[in-house]
Short mmCIF file of C-alpha atoms and ligand atoms in Angstrom, two decimals:
data_model
loop_
_atom_site.label_atom_id
_atom_site.label_comp_id
_atom_site.label_asym_id
_atom_site.label_seq_id
_atom_site.Cartn_x
_atom_site.Cartn_y
_atom_site.Cartn_z
CA UNK A 1 -90.23 79.45 -9.52
CA UNK A 2 -92.48 82.52 -9.15
CA UNK A 3 -95.22 83.09 -11.62
CA UNK A 4 -96.64 86.78 -11.91
CA UNK A 5 -100.17 87.36 -13.32
CA UNK A 6 -100.76 91.17 -14.76
CA UNK A 7 -104.09 92.39 -15.76
CA UNK A 8 -104.65 95.23 -17.78
CA UNK A 9 -105.06 97.40 -15.23
CA UNK A 10 -101.76 96.94 -13.98
CA UNK A 11 -102.72 94.89 -11.02
CA UNK A 12 -100.10 92.29 -10.71
CA UNK A 13 -100.19 88.91 -8.57
CA UNK A 14 -97.59 86.55 -7.59
CA UNK A 15 -97.54 82.82 -6.91
CA UNK A 16 -94.92 80.40 -6.18
CA UNK A 17 -94.96 77.49 -8.71
CA UNK A 18 -92.98 74.35 -7.26
CA UNK A 19 -92.00 71.88 -10.07
CA UNK A 20 -91.20 68.70 -9.05
CA UNK A 21 -89.21 66.32 -11.46
CA UNK A 22 -89.95 62.81 -11.17
CA UNK A 23 -86.84 60.36 -11.28
CA UNK A 24 -86.78 58.32 -14.15
CA UNK A 25 -84.39 55.14 -14.25
CA UNK A 26 -82.13 56.33 -16.86
CA UNK A 27 -78.64 55.33 -15.15
CA UNK A 28 -77.14 52.17 -15.01
CA UNK A 29 -75.29 51.34 -11.88
CA UNK A 30 -71.57 51.86 -12.00
CA UNK A 31 -69.07 49.33 -10.85
CA UNK A 32 -66.00 50.77 -9.43
CA UNK A 33 -63.18 48.56 -8.20
CA UNK A 34 -61.45 50.56 -5.72
CA UNK A 35 -58.82 47.76 -4.69
CA UNK A 36 -58.14 44.61 -6.36
CA UNK A 37 -55.41 41.71 -5.86
CA UNK A 38 -54.70 40.49 -9.27
CA UNK A 39 -53.07 37.33 -7.89
CA UNK A 40 -53.60 35.40 -4.60
CA UNK A 41 -51.82 32.29 -3.36
CA UNK A 42 -53.54 29.23 -3.83
CA UNK A 43 -53.57 28.37 -0.21
CA UNK A 44 -55.22 31.59 0.97
CA UNK A 45 -57.90 31.08 3.57
CA UNK A 46 -61.40 31.15 3.16
CA UNK A 47 -62.58 35.03 3.53
CA UNK A 48 -59.48 36.40 1.80
CA UNK A 49 -60.61 39.83 0.36
CA UNK A 50 -59.86 39.72 -3.19
CA UNK A 51 -61.34 43.27 -4.30
CA UNK A 52 -63.35 46.25 -2.70
CA UNK A 53 -66.05 47.39 -5.17
CA UNK A 54 -68.45 50.68 -5.07
CA UNK A 55 -71.76 50.19 -6.83
CA UNK A 56 -73.22 53.72 -7.40
CA UNK A 57 -76.33 54.82 -9.36
CA UNK A 58 -77.22 58.08 -10.15
CA UNK A 59 -80.96 57.72 -10.20
CA UNK A 60 -82.50 57.86 -6.99
CA UNK A 61 -85.29 55.92 -5.18
CA UNK A 62 -85.45 52.58 -6.31
CA UNK A 63 -84.07 53.43 -9.54
CA UNK A 64 -80.77 54.00 -7.66
CA UNK A 65 -80.67 51.21 -5.58
CA UNK A 66 -78.14 49.04 -6.71
CA UNK A 67 -77.55 45.16 -5.60
CA UNK A 68 -74.21 43.48 -6.55
CA UNK A 69 -73.80 39.99 -7.31
CA UNK A 70 -71.52 37.19 -8.69
CA UNK A 71 -72.02 33.77 -10.42
CA UNK A 72 -72.92 31.37 -7.59
CA UNK A 73 -70.66 28.91 -9.23
CA UNK A 74 -67.45 30.83 -8.30
CA UNK A 75 -65.87 29.94 -4.79
CA UNK A 76 -66.26 33.97 -4.02
CA UNK A 77 -68.72 35.98 -1.93
CA UNK A 78 -69.51 39.59 -2.71
CA UNK A 79 -70.24 41.04 0.81
CA UNK A 80 -71.77 44.42 1.42
CA UNK A 81 -69.96 46.24 3.63
CA UNK A 82 -71.23 49.51 4.24
CA UNK A 83 -73.42 51.72 1.70
CA UNK A 84 -72.69 50.86 -1.70
CA UNK A 85 -69.20 49.29 -0.69
CA UNK A 86 -68.86 45.59 -1.06
CA UNK A 87 -65.94 43.17 -0.52
CA UNK A 88 -65.00 40.36 -2.80
CA UNK A 89 -63.94 37.46 -0.76
CA UNK A 90 -63.16 33.98 -1.14
CA UNK A 91 -65.57 31.53 0.01
CA UNK A 92 -63.80 28.35 0.09
CA UNK A 93 -60.23 26.76 -0.45
CA UNK A 94 -58.94 27.23 -3.61
CA UNK A 95 -56.59 24.97 -5.72
CA UNK A 96 -54.36 26.26 -8.46
CA UNK A 97 -54.19 22.74 -9.46
CA UNK A 98 -57.69 22.46 -10.43
CA UNK A 99 -58.67 26.11 -11.34
CA UNK A 100 -55.46 28.33 -11.82
CA UNK A 101 -57.36 31.44 -12.42
CA UNK A 102 -60.94 32.62 -12.51
CA UNK A 103 -62.81 35.38 -14.56
CA UNK A 104 -65.40 37.20 -11.81
CA UNK A 105 -67.92 38.97 -13.41
CA UNK A 106 -69.52 41.42 -10.80
CA UNK A 107 -73.08 42.09 -11.61
CA UNK A 108 -74.84 45.38 -10.27
CA UNK A 109 -78.74 45.78 -10.82
CA UNK A 110 -80.65 48.51 -9.67
CA UNK A 111 -84.49 48.52 -8.63
CA UNK A 112 -85.90 50.73 -11.23
CA UNK A 113 -88.07 49.64 -13.62
CA UNK A 114 -87.20 48.74 -15.93
CA UNK A 115 -84.21 47.43 -14.19
CA UNK A 116 -80.90 48.54 -15.50
CA UNK A 117 -77.67 46.48 -14.85
CA UNK A 118 -74.09 46.71 -15.36
CA UNK A 119 -71.24 44.19 -14.94
CA UNK A 120 -67.47 44.03 -14.62
CA UNK A 121 -65.28 41.15 -15.22
CA UNK A 122 -62.11 40.98 -13.22
CA UNK A 123 -59.46 38.15 -13.55
CA UNK A 124 -57.80 36.60 -10.64
CA UNK A 125 -54.90 34.37 -10.89
CA UNK A 126 -53.90 32.05 -8.11
CA UNK A 127 -50.31 31.74 -7.42
CA UNK A 128 -48.64 28.21 -6.90
CA UNK A 129 -48.01 26.70 -3.61
CA UNK A 130 -46.03 23.44 -3.34
CA UNK A 131 -49.01 21.37 -1.87
CA UNK A 132 -48.70 18.55 -3.47
CA UNK A 133 -45.86 15.70 -3.26
CA UNK A 134 -44.65 13.84 -6.27
CA UNK A 135 -46.81 10.68 -6.92
CA UNK A 136 -45.52 7.90 -8.73
CA UNK A 137 -47.28 5.77 -11.40
CA UNK A 138 -47.13 2.68 -9.09
CA UNK A 139 -46.35 2.23 -5.67
CA UNK A 140 -44.75 -0.93 -6.37
CA UNK A 141 -42.80 -1.72 -9.63
CA UNK A 142 -41.39 -4.84 -10.85
CA UNK A 143 -38.37 -4.43 -13.56
CA UNK A 144 -37.00 -7.16 -15.28
CA UNK A 145 -33.13 -7.63 -16.26
CA UNK A 146 -31.70 -10.52 -17.91
CA UNK A 147 -28.34 -12.01 -16.42
CA UNK A 148 -25.17 -11.32 -17.97
CA UNK A 149 -26.18 -7.77 -19.24
CA UNK A 150 -23.75 -5.28 -20.05
CA UNK A 151 -22.45 -3.09 -17.23
CA UNK A 152 -24.04 0.30 -17.28
CA UNK A 153 -27.34 -0.68 -19.37
CA UNK A 154 -30.39 0.88 -18.76
CA UNK A 155 -33.18 -1.58 -17.98
CA UNK A 156 -35.96 0.08 -16.39
CA UNK A 157 -37.79 3.66 -15.70
CA UNK A 158 -39.74 4.67 -12.80
CA UNK A 159 -41.78 8.10 -13.17
CA UNK A 160 -43.37 10.28 -10.77
CA UNK A 161 -45.72 13.07 -11.50
CA UNK A 162 -46.01 16.44 -9.36
CA UNK A 163 -49.03 18.74 -10.38
CA UNK A 164 -47.32 21.79 -9.20
CA UNK A 165 -45.49 24.17 -11.44
CA UNK A 166 -41.97 25.22 -11.44
CA UNK A 167 -39.67 24.41 -9.05
CA UNK A 168 -42.72 23.02 -6.66
CA UNK A 169 -43.27 20.43 -9.70
CA UNK A 170 -39.66 19.67 -10.44
CA UNK A 171 -39.09 16.12 -9.35
CA UNK A 172 -35.73 14.56 -9.30
CA UNK A 173 -35.14 10.82 -8.53
CA UNK A 174 -32.76 9.07 -5.95
CA UNK A 175 -32.62 5.53 -4.50
CA UNK A 176 -32.75 5.05 -0.81
CA UNK A 177 -31.65 1.64 -0.38
CA UNK A 178 -28.12 1.83 1.07
CA UNK A 179 -27.10 -1.91 0.91
CA UNK A 180 -27.80 -4.94 -0.97
CA UNK A 181 -26.29 -8.07 0.85
CA UNK A 182 -23.76 -5.65 2.50
CA UNK A 183 -22.64 -4.25 -0.73
CA UNK A 184 -23.26 -0.48 -1.38
CA UNK A 185 -26.32 -0.25 -3.80
CA UNK A 186 -24.25 2.13 -6.12
CA UNK A 187 -22.55 -1.15 -7.25
CA UNK A 188 -25.59 -2.52 -8.46
CA UNK A 189 -28.03 0.16 -9.74
CA UNK A 190 -27.96 3.87 -10.18
CA UNK A 191 -30.56 5.76 -11.30
CA UNK A 192 -30.93 9.07 -13.57
CA UNK A 193 -32.24 11.70 -10.84
CA UNK A 194 -33.87 13.74 -13.97
CA UNK A 195 -35.46 10.91 -16.07
CA UNK A 196 -35.57 8.15 -13.65
CA UNK A 197 -34.13 5.52 -15.74
CA UNK A 198 -32.19 2.79 -13.66
CA UNK A 199 -29.11 1.59 -14.87
CA UNK A 200 -27.23 -1.97 -14.14
CA UNK A 201 -24.11 -0.92 -12.58
CA UNK A 202 -22.76 -4.61 -13.02
CA UNK A 203 -23.34 -7.80 -15.07
CA UNK A 204 -26.00 -9.93 -12.92
CA UNK A 205 -25.62 -13.48 -12.49
CA UNK A 206 -29.14 -15.30 -12.04
CA UNK A 207 -27.69 -17.83 -10.27
CA UNK A 208 -26.00 -15.94 -7.74
CA UNK A 209 -28.83 -13.00 -7.19
CA UNK A 210 -32.17 -13.80 -8.60
CA UNK A 211 -33.90 -10.67 -7.29
CA UNK A 212 -33.67 -7.78 -4.92
CA UNK A 213 -35.73 -4.61 -4.17
CA UNK A 214 -34.91 -1.20 -3.90
CA UNK A 215 -36.59 1.96 -2.24
CA UNK A 216 -36.79 5.05 -4.86
CA UNK A 217 -37.68 8.67 -3.86
CA UNK A 218 -39.04 11.23 -6.04
CA UNK A 219 -38.62 14.90 -4.43
CA UNK A 220 -39.75 18.02 -5.60
CA UNK A 221 -37.81 20.99 -5.53
CA UNK A 222 -40.13 23.33 -3.92
CA UNK A 223 -39.44 24.80 -0.40
CA UNK A 224 -40.30 22.94 1.71
CA UNK A 225 -39.87 20.15 -0.52
CA UNK A 226 -42.22 17.02 -0.96
CA UNK A 227 -41.40 13.58 -1.50
CA UNK A 228 -42.62 10.10 -2.12
CA UNK A 229 -41.40 6.69 -2.15
CA UNK A 230 -41.89 3.34 -4.16
CA UNK A 231 -40.46 0.24 -4.29
CA UNK A 232 -39.06 -1.57 -7.15
CA UNK A 233 -38.69 -5.04 -7.29
CA UNK A 234 -35.76 -6.18 -9.62
CA UNK A 235 -35.85 -9.69 -11.20
CA UNK A 236 -32.96 -10.98 -12.77
CA UNK A 237 -33.89 -13.25 -15.54
CA UNK A 238 -32.15 -16.68 -16.68
CA UNK A 239 -30.12 -17.08 -19.51
CA UNK A 240 -28.96 -20.37 -20.35
CA UNK A 241 -25.34 -20.08 -19.27
CA UNK A 242 -24.78 -23.12 -17.46
CA UNK A 243 -24.14 -26.43 -19.13
CA UNK A 244 -25.62 -29.46 -17.11
CA UNK A 245 -23.25 -30.78 -14.55
CA UNK A 246 -23.00 -34.71 -14.18
CA UNK A 247 -23.01 -35.90 -10.43
CA UNK A 248 -23.02 -39.56 -11.28
CA UNK A 249 -20.84 -41.00 -12.63
CA UNK A 250 -18.40 -38.56 -11.47
CA UNK A 251 -16.35 -36.85 -13.88
CA UNK A 252 -13.61 -36.15 -11.59
CA UNK A 253 -12.46 -39.46 -11.29
CA UNK A 254 -10.89 -40.98 -14.71
CA UNK A 255 -13.06 -42.58 -17.15
CA UNK A 256 -11.45 -45.56 -16.95
CA UNK A 257 -12.38 -46.21 -13.53
CA UNK A 258 -16.03 -45.66 -14.14
CA UNK A 259 -17.36 -49.24 -14.34
CA UNK A 260 -20.80 -50.38 -14.34
CA UNK A 261 -21.57 -54.16 -13.96
CA UNK A 262 -24.34 -56.02 -15.65
CA UNK A 263 -24.74 -59.56 -13.66
CA UNK A 264 -24.56 -62.45 -15.98
CA UNK A 265 -28.13 -63.60 -16.75
CA UNK A 266 -29.46 -59.98 -16.50
CA UNK A 267 -32.94 -59.61 -17.87
CA UNK A 268 -34.58 -57.32 -20.10
CA UNK A 269 -35.27 -53.91 -18.19
CA UNK A 270 -32.34 -54.53 -16.00
CA UNK A 271 -31.42 -51.12 -14.28
CA UNK A 272 -27.80 -50.88 -15.32
CA UNK A 273 -27.04 -47.41 -13.82
CA UNK A 274 -28.55 -43.93 -13.70
CA UNK A 275 -26.76 -40.73 -14.98
CA UNK A 276 -27.68 -37.90 -12.47
CA UNK A 277 -27.27 -34.35 -13.67
CA UNK A 278 -28.17 -30.94 -12.59
CA UNK A 279 -28.16 -27.65 -14.12
CA UNK A 280 -27.58 -24.52 -12.42
CA UNK A 281 -30.04 -22.45 -14.50
CA UNK A 282 -33.76 -22.47 -14.19
CA UNK A 283 -37.04 -23.56 -16.02
CA UNK A 284 -36.24 -24.64 -19.88
CA UNK A 285 -32.57 -23.84 -19.08
CA UNK A 286 -32.36 -26.54 -16.68
CA UNK A 287 -34.58 -28.86 -18.09
CA UNK A 288 -32.57 -31.99 -18.81
CA UNK A 289 -32.91 -34.93 -21.10
CA UNK A 290 -30.63 -37.79 -21.45
CA UNK A 291 -29.37 -39.39 -24.59
CA UNK A 292 -27.21 -42.15 -25.51
CA UNK A 293 -24.53 -40.66 -27.71
CA UNK A 294 -22.00 -43.57 -28.53
CA UNK A 295 -23.17 -46.96 -27.77
CA UNK A 296 -21.81 -50.24 -29.43
CA UNK A 297 -25.21 -52.02 -29.81
CA UNK A 298 -28.11 -49.40 -29.90
CA UNK A 299 -30.51 -52.18 -29.78
CA UNK A 300 -29.02 -53.39 -26.38
CA UNK A 301 -29.47 -50.17 -24.23
CA UNK A 302 -31.66 -47.43 -23.62
CA UNK A 303 -31.86 -44.38 -21.63
CA UNK A 304 -34.58 -42.79 -19.96
CA UNK A 305 -34.65 -39.31 -21.62
CA UNK A 306 -35.97 -37.87 -18.37
CA UNK A 307 -34.56 -40.03 -15.75
CA UNK A 308 -31.44 -40.94 -17.01
CA UNK A 309 -31.94 -44.50 -16.26
CA UNK A 310 -29.89 -46.98 -18.27
CA UNK A 311 -31.50 -50.13 -19.02
CA UNK A 312 -30.99 -53.12 -21.22
CA UNK A 313 -33.50 -53.74 -23.55
CA UNK A 314 -33.42 -57.59 -23.98
CA UNK A 315 -32.14 -60.49 -21.97
CA UNK A 316 -28.42 -60.57 -21.66
CA UNK A 317 -26.96 -63.25 -24.22
CA UNK A 318 -23.87 -64.85 -24.50
CA UNK A 319 -22.99 -63.50 -27.58
CA UNK A 320 -23.28 -59.87 -26.12
CA UNK A 321 -19.72 -57.99 -25.61
CA UNK A 322 -18.69 -58.25 -22.29
CA UNK A 323 -17.33 -54.86 -22.19
CA UNK A 324 -19.05 -51.96 -23.63
CA UNK A 325 -17.95 -48.32 -23.77
CA UNK A 326 -21.01 -45.91 -23.91
CA UNK A 327 -21.07 -42.05 -24.05
CA UNK A 328 -24.04 -40.61 -22.70
CA UNK A 329 -25.00 -36.89 -23.29
CA UNK A 330 -27.02 -34.77 -21.02
CA UNK A 331 -28.49 -31.56 -22.67
CA UNK A 332 -30.67 -28.68 -21.25
CA UNK A 333 -33.71 -27.38 -23.25
CA UNK A 334 -32.16 -23.72 -23.48
CA UNK A 335 -31.46 -21.50 -26.28
CA UNK A 336 -28.76 -22.18 -26.94
CA UNK A 337 -28.97 -25.56 -25.88
CA UNK A 338 -25.74 -26.53 -23.68
CA UNK A 339 -24.97 -30.19 -22.75
CA UNK A 340 -22.35 -32.30 -21.27
CA UNK A 341 -21.06 -35.96 -21.77
CA UNK A 342 -19.87 -38.71 -19.62
CA UNK A 343 -18.05 -42.14 -20.52
CA UNK A 344 -19.31 -45.35 -18.98
CA UNK A 345 -17.79 -48.68 -18.95
CA UNK A 346 -20.39 -51.46 -18.86
CA UNK A 347 -19.11 -54.66 -17.60
CA UNK A 348 -20.64 -58.06 -17.56
CA UNK A 349 -19.49 -59.09 -14.22
CA UNK A 350 -21.41 -59.70 -10.96
CA UNK A 351 -18.88 -57.64 -8.95
CA UNK A 352 -15.71 -55.48 -9.27
CA UNK A 353 -13.36 -58.37 -7.82
CA UNK A 354 -14.25 -60.12 -11.16
CA UNK A 355 -12.92 -57.71 -13.24
CA UNK A 356 -10.11 -56.31 -11.13
CA UNK A 357 -7.18 -57.96 -12.95
CA UNK A 358 -8.71 -56.68 -16.48
CA UNK A 359 -9.07 -53.30 -14.99
CA UNK A 360 -5.63 -53.51 -13.71
CA UNK A 361 -4.17 -54.27 -16.87
CA UNK A 362 -6.13 -51.59 -18.65
CA UNK A 363 -4.48 -49.19 -15.98
CA UNK A 364 -1.19 -50.58 -17.25
CA UNK A 365 -1.77 -50.60 -21.01
CA UNK A 366 -3.36 -47.27 -20.79
CA UNK A 367 -0.25 -45.54 -19.37
CA UNK A 368 0.96 -42.96 -22.02
CA UNK A 369 3.38 -44.15 -24.48
CA UNK A 370 5.25 -41.17 -23.88
CA UNK A 371 6.01 -42.26 -20.33
CA UNK A 372 7.24 -45.74 -21.27
CA UNK A 373 9.47 -44.21 -23.92
CA UNK A 374 10.60 -41.92 -21.36
CA UNK A 375 11.62 -44.79 -18.87
CA UNK A 376 13.20 -46.73 -21.67
CA UNK A 377 15.30 -44.06 -22.50
CA UNK A 378 16.45 -43.22 -18.81
CA UNK A 379 17.28 -47.27 -18.73
CA UNK A 380 19.25 -47.13 -21.66
CA UNK A 381 21.24 -44.12 -20.75
CA UNK A 382 22.01 -45.25 -17.35
CA UNK A 383 23.27 -48.57 -18.49
CA UNK A 384 25.31 -46.90 -21.37
CA UNK A 385 26.94 -44.71 -18.75
CA UNK A 386 27.46 -47.46 -16.49
CA UNK A 387 28.81 -49.73 -19.25
CA UNK A 388 31.22 -46.86 -20.05
CA UNK A 389 32.36 -46.06 -16.74
CA UNK A 390 33.30 -50.06 -16.40
CA UNK A 391 34.99 -49.96 -19.55
CA UNK A 392 36.91 -47.04 -18.31
CA UNK A 393 37.96 -48.27 -14.91
CA UNK A 394 39.17 -51.74 -16.67
CA UNK A 395 41.28 -50.02 -19.01
CA UNK A 396 42.84 -47.55 -16.33
CA UNK A 397 43.28 -50.63 -14.22
CA UNK A 398 45.16 -52.44 -17.30
CA UNK A 399 47.28 -49.38 -17.89
CA UNK A 400 48.72 -49.28 -14.50
CA UNK A 401 49.66 -52.94 -15.04
CA UNK A 402 51.20 -52.50 -18.40
CA UNK A 403 54.99 -51.46 -18.49
CA UNK A 404 54.62 -50.22 -22.21
CA UNK A 405 51.62 -49.38 -24.56
CA UNK A 406 53.96 -51.10 -27.14
CA UNK A 407 53.78 -54.43 -25.49
CA UNK A 408 50.34 -54.75 -26.72
CA UNK A 409 49.85 -57.25 -29.41
CA UNK A 410 48.36 -56.33 -32.60
CA UNK A 411 44.82 -57.44 -32.92
CA UNK A 412 43.81 -60.32 -34.56
CA UNK A 413 40.37 -60.67 -36.33
CA UNK A 414 40.54 -64.17 -35.94
CA UNK A 415 40.73 -64.11 -32.22
CA UNK A 416 37.59 -62.60 -31.93
CA UNK A 417 38.74 -61.00 -28.79
CA UNK A 418 35.94 -60.15 -26.36
CA UNK A 419 36.24 -58.35 -23.12
CA UNK A 420 34.17 -59.40 -20.27
CA UNK A 421 34.63 -56.70 -17.55
CA UNK A 422 33.47 -57.95 -14.31
CA UNK A 423 32.88 -54.89 -12.25
CA UNK A 424 34.51 -54.30 -9.68
CA UNK A 425 32.98 -55.55 -6.26
CA UNK A 426 31.97 -51.81 -5.39
CA UNK A 427 29.53 -52.09 -8.62
CA UNK A 428 28.59 -56.03 -8.01
CA UNK A 429 26.95 -54.47 -4.82
CA UNK A 430 24.22 -53.57 -6.75
CA UNK A 431 20.62 -54.39 -7.08
CA UNK A 432 21.32 -58.11 -8.83
CA UNK A 433 23.25 -61.17 -6.91
CA UNK A 434 26.53 -61.71 -8.31
CA UNK A 435 25.59 -64.18 -10.94
CA UNK A 436 23.25 -61.77 -12.73
CA UNK A 437 25.39 -58.61 -12.67
CA UNK A 438 26.00 -56.83 -15.89
CA UNK A 439 28.61 -58.38 -17.95
CA UNK A 440 30.21 -56.49 -20.44
CA UNK A 441 31.32 -58.11 -23.86
CA UNK A 442 32.96 -56.62 -26.48
CA UNK A 443 33.43 -57.46 -29.85
CA UNK A 444 35.17 -56.26 -33.27
CA UNK A 445 32.59 -58.65 -35.28
CA UNK A 446 29.46 -56.33 -36.07
CA UNK A 447 27.57 -59.26 -36.58
CA UNK A 448 27.97 -60.30 -33.07
CA UNK A 449 26.99 -57.26 -31.05
CA UNK A 450 25.27 -58.30 -28.11
CA UNK A 451 27.43 -56.60 -25.43
CA UNK A 452 25.55 -57.00 -22.18
CA UNK A 453 23.81 -60.02 -20.96
CA UNK A 454 21.50 -60.32 -18.01
CA UNK A 455 22.11 -63.77 -17.56
CA UNK A 456 24.13 -66.21 -15.12
CA UNK A 457 27.65 -65.44 -15.83
CA UNK A 458 28.55 -69.09 -15.48
CA UNK A 459 26.93 -69.71 -19.03
CA UNK A 460 29.26 -67.27 -20.50
CA UNK A 461 32.23 -68.63 -22.33
CA UNK A 462 34.66 -67.06 -20.04
CA UNK A 463 37.47 -67.76 -22.20
CA UNK A 464 36.41 -65.07 -24.53
CA UNK A 465 35.78 -62.72 -22.00
CA UNK A 466 38.20 -59.85 -20.76
CA UNK A 467 38.19 -60.22 -16.93
CA UNK A 468 39.01 -57.72 -14.44
CA UNK A 469 41.50 -60.48 -13.41
CA UNK A 470 44.82 -59.33 -13.97
CA UNK A 471 46.24 -62.61 -15.43
CA UNK A 472 43.65 -62.61 -18.24
CA UNK A 473 44.03 -58.99 -18.94
CA UNK A 474 47.94 -59.76 -19.36
CA UNK A 475 47.07 -62.52 -21.94
CA UNK A 476 44.51 -60.10 -23.78
CA UNK A 477 45.98 -56.53 -24.23
CA UNK A 478 43.47 -54.96 -25.96
CA UNK A 479 43.29 -51.72 -24.23
CA UNK A 480 42.53 -48.48 -26.03
CA UNK A 481 42.15 -50.18 -29.41
CA UNK A 482 39.31 -52.08 -27.78
CA UNK A 483 37.52 -48.88 -26.50
CA UNK A 484 37.54 -47.37 -30.16
CA UNK A 485 36.74 -50.00 -32.05
CA UNK A 486 34.69 -52.46 -30.15
CA UNK A 487 31.49 -50.66 -28.85
CA UNK A 488 29.25 -51.60 -31.31
CA UNK A 489 25.93 -52.06 -29.51
CA UNK A 490 24.58 -52.59 -26.01
CA UNK A 491 21.66 -54.81 -25.78
CA UNK A 492 19.97 -56.27 -22.34
CA UNK A 493 17.60 -58.58 -21.65
CA1 CA B 1 -49.74 23.30 -5.96
CA1 CA B 2 -44.96 19.69 -5.43
CA1 CA B 3 -28.37 -19.06 -16.15
CA1 CA B 4 -28.70 -24.74 -18.78
#
């Protein structure tokens, strides 16, 4: 600027005036984001540029010198590149599963006095990468299922978590084990692929299979997917589904043949026998106790509840019964309780030979009545047929001998006509010798209805018999009338 000075006389002088305006820090820095990635993958390497930042300040000098910074706690650096330009870069590995997004506040301050600052916050979101495999709650599971379970019932659940999101964190379950005892696992166990619930595919039997292991896998749906394995020990628990099985005395043999001997002069405490039983179940379900269920003289015998030993409680006396039939019950301690019984015959004797006849008789006696009846009926039927056949043969034989039926004399009640048909030789050659062959007597008197005798024939009054002999038959022409009128009853001895 030129300054003119002029006096009254008209003289003028000039000078140049230079005015210097000194800066005052009246402008805050300006933050300009020139390039910014709103999202970056969580697995971005260290040094990845997130943004380019221009820090500007209108002031000059120190008032215009700008320094940018970000909070030190963040995993980023603001690096000065050139002039007022800065790069915002990652300073360490990021993990979306820990911090999924960041609000980065960039602060710019000049060096003026008073110092002016400015700040701008940018939001950075980390995108997910499938960097986590599913993790089971336990590496080793123990699952219990009671035997006799309904097929298809659920009994356990495995669970795995995956901290990733979306498909990367979507877990499906599967069973890796192929076979159990050469049987496909699918016939034992199945798994809900979404929920991890285990289902029994069959009704288990604790007595056949008590435990088995399966490998389960949890797999996410990321690409590539990640997976983890766990072991499930499946324990079948026992149910009281087996009654005690008595091994001794054997229940296979007939009850009548189970004899236990008590020698004469046995003293108190003598071990008569020991009932032995087993139970296929386990624990309380197989905890057996022995009891005398039926015993004629309860004061005579005692059974060890745990041992099954049957002992006499006092010295054997002459008044004691020589034979006693007792029933022993073996029961388990399960719920519901199951039991078995066995019958024993106690015999006061030294050995088997002493009671052998008695036992044999008992066997005969114990044959079922129905069998005896059956044999009796068969015997009667056979003898009746034999009798009728014999009579028919006799009559036919006589018919041939007779010229005319009218030659027959009328039947006289006083005569007590009896027919003794001696069997033809073909019939006499039976199992009985001749004097004991079946002789047939026929009577018209119902009071004398014995017809057949198993007696020596020489004692039979042959006069009153119809013989097969022709001469006899000619004198006693009874023929058809006899057949129809005479057969009253057949008895045999
Ligand atoms: Ca992830
Ligand atoms: Ca994952
Ligand atoms: Ca059982
Ligand atoms: Ca049992």
